[in-house]
CSV table of C-alpha atoms in Angstrom, one decimal:
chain,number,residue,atom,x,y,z
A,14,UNK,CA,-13.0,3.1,-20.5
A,15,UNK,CA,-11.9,6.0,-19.6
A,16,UNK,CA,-9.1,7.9,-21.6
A,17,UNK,CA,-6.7,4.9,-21.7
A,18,UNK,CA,-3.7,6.1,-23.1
A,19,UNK,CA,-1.7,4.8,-25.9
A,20,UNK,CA,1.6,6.1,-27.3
A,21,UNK,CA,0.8,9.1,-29.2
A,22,UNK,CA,-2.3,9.0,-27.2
A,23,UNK,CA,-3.9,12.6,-25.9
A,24,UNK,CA,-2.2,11.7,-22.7
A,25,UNK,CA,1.2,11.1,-23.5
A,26,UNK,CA,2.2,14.7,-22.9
A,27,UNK,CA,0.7,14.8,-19.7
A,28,UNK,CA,2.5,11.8,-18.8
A,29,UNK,CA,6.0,12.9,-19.7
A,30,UNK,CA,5.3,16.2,-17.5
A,31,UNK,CA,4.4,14.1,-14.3
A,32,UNK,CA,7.0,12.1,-14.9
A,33,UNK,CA,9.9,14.9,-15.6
A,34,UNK,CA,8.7,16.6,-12.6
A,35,UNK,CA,8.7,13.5,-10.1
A,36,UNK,CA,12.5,13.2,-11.4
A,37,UNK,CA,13.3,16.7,-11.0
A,38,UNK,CA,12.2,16.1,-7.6
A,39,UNK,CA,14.2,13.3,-6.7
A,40,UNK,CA,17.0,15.0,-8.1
A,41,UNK,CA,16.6,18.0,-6.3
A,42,UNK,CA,16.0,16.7,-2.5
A,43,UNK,CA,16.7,13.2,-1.3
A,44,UNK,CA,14.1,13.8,1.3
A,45,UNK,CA,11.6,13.5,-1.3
A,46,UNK,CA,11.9,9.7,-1.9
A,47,UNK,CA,9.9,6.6,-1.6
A,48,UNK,CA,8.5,7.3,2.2
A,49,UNK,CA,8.4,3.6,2.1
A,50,UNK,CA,11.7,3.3,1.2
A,51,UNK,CA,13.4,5.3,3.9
A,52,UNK,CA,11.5,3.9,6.4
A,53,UNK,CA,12.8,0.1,5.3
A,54,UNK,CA,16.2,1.4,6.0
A,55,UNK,CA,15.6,2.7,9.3
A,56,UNK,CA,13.3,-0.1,10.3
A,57,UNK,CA,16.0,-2.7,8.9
A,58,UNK,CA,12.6,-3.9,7.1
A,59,UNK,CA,12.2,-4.9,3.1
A,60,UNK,CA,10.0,-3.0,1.3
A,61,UNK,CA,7.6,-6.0,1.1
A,62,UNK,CA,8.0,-6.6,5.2
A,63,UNK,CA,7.4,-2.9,5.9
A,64,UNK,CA,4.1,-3.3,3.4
A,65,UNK,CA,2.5,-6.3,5.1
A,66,UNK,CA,3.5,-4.5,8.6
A,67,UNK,CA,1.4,-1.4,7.2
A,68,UNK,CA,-1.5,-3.6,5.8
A,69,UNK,CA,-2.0,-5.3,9.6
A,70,UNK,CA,-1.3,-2.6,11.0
A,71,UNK,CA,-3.9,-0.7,9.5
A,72,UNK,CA,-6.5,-3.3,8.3
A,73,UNK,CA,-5.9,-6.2,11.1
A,74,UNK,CA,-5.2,-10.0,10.4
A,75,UNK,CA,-5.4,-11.1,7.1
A,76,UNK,CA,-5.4,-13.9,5.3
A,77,UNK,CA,-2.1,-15.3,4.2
A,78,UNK,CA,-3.9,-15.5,0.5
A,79,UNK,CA,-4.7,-11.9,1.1
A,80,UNK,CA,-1.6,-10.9,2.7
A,81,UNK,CA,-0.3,-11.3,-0.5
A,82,UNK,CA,-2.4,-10.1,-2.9
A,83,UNK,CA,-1.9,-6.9,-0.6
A,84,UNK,CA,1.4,-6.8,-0.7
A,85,UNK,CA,2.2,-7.8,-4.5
A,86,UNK,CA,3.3,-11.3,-4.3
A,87,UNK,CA,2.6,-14.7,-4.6
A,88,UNK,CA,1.1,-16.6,-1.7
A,89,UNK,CA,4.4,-19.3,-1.8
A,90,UNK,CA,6.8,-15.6,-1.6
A,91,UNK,CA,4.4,-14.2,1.3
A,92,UNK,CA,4.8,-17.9,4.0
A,93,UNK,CA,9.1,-16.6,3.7
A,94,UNK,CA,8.2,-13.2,4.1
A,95,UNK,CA,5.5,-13.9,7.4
A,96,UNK,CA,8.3,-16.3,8.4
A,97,UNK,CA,11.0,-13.7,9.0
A,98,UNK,CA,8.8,-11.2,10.2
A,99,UNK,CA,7.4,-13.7,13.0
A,100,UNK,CA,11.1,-14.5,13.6
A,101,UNK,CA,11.4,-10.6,14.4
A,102,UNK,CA,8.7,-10.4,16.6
A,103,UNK,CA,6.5,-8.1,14.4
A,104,UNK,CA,3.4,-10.7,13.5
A,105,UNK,CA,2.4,-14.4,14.3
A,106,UNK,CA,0.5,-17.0,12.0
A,107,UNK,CA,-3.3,-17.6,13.9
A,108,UNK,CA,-5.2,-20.3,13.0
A,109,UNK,CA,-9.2,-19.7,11.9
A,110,UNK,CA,-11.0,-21.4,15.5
A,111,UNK,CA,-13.8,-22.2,12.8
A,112,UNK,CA,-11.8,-23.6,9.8
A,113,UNK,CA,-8.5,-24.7,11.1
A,114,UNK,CA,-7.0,-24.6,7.2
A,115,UNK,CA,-7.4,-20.8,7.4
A,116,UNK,CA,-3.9,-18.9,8.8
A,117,UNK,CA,-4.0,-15.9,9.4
A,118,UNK,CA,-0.7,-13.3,9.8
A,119,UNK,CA,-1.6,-11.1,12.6
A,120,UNK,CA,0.4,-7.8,14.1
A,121,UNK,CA,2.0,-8.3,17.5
A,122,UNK,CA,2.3,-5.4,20.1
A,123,UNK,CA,5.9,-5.5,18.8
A,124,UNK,CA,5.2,-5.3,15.4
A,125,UNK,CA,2.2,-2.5,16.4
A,126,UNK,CA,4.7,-0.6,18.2
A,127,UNK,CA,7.1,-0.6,15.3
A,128,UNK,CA,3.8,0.3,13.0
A,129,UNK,CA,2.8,3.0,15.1
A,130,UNK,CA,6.8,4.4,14.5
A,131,UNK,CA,6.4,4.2,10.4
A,132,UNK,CA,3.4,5.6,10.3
A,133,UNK,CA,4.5,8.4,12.6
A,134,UNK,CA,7.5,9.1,9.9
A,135,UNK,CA,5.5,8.7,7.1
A,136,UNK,CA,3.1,11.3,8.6
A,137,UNK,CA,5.5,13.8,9.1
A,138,UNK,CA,7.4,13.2,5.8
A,139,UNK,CA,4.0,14.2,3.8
A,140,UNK,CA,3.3,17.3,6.7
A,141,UNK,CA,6.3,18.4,5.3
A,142,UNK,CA,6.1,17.6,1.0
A,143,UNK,CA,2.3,19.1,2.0
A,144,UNK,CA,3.6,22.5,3.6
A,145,UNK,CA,5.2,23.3,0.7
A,146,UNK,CA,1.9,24.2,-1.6
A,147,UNK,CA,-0.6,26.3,-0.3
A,148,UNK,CA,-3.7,25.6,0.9
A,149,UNK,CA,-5.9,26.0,-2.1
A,150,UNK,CA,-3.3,23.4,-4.2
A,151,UNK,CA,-3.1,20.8,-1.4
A,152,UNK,CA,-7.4,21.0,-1.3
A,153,UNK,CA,-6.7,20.1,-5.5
A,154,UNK,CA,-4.2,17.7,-4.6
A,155,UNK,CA,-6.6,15.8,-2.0
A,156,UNK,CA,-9.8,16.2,-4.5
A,157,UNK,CA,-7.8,14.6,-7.7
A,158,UNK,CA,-6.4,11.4,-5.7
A,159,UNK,CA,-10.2,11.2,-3.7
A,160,UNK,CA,-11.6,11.3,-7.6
A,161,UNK,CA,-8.7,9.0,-9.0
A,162,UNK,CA,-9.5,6.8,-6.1
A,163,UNK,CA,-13.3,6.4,-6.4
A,164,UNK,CA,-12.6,5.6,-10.2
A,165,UNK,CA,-10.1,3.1,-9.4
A,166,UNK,CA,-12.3,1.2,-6.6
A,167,UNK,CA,-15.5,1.8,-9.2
A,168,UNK,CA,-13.4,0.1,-12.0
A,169,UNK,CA,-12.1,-2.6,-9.6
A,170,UNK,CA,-15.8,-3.2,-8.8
A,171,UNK,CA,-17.2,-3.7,-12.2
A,172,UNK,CA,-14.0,-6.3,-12.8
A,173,UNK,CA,-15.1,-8.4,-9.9
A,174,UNK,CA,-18.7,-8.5,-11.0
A,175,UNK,CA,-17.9,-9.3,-14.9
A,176,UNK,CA,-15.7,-12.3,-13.0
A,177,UNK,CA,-18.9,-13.1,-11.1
A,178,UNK,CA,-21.0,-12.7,-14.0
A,179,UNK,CA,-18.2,-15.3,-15.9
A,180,UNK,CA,-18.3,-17.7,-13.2
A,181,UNK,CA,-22.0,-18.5,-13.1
């Protein structure tokens, strides 16, 4: 693995510094919170309503079962959380036409419309924590999460074929 960190690790320092400055900077500005958060409060959404809404909103119907894996909870928490939400008029339950045991949550033009709204916000919240670097720092900023995302995709990869592997 790659430089796995363990106290008094080689990246323990670097650890404390992200993490001092990401508190300096909620300190400093409450603009700079959760995007996430802010937008729950003005969408009268919980943080894990306002997730599923993204995750249909940007990926399409899902699975209930992968609904919540999505969203970080378990598939019993995810049926109250779909109920509300279809009770607000922001998804409905579909059933699979092929396999009627399958139910999917899928985005209404409500919920779309509301979607559309966040992701607006959210836009323009990181236009603006993006404006203040310069050009050269925010083309760093996009290569180090592109390479910490390939790594993290590549690593969740070779997980799901060792399980395969396991399995057989």
């Amino acid at each position: 693995m790659r430089n796995i960190s363990k106290p008094g690790g080689p990246l323990d320092a670097i650890i404390a510094q992200l993490e001092s400055a990401v508190l300096a900077m909620g300190r400093a500005a409450h603009g700079l919170r959760d995007p996430f958060a802010a937008s729950c409060e003005h969408f009268n959404l919980t943080a894990p309503q306002l997730h599923a809404l993204h995750w249909l909103g940007v990926d399409g119907a899902l699975t209930m079962g992968e609904l919540a894996r999505r969203v970080g909870v378990s598939e019993k928490t995810i049926t109250g959380i779909v109920d509300r939400m279809e009770s607000a008029s922001l998804l409905k339950r579909v059933r699979d036409e092929s396999d009627r045991r399958i139910v999917r949550a899928e985005i209404t033009p409500h919920g779309q419309k509301v979607f559309v709204q966040i992701r607006a916000e959210m836009r323009e919240r990181a236009a603006h924590l993006l404006g203040l670097l310069d050009p050269e720092d925010r083309q760093g900023l996009v290569r180090i999460i592109s390479t910490l995302r390939d790594r993290v995709v590549e690593r969740a990869q070779k997980l799901r074929d060792g399980n395969k592997e396991t399995e057989q």
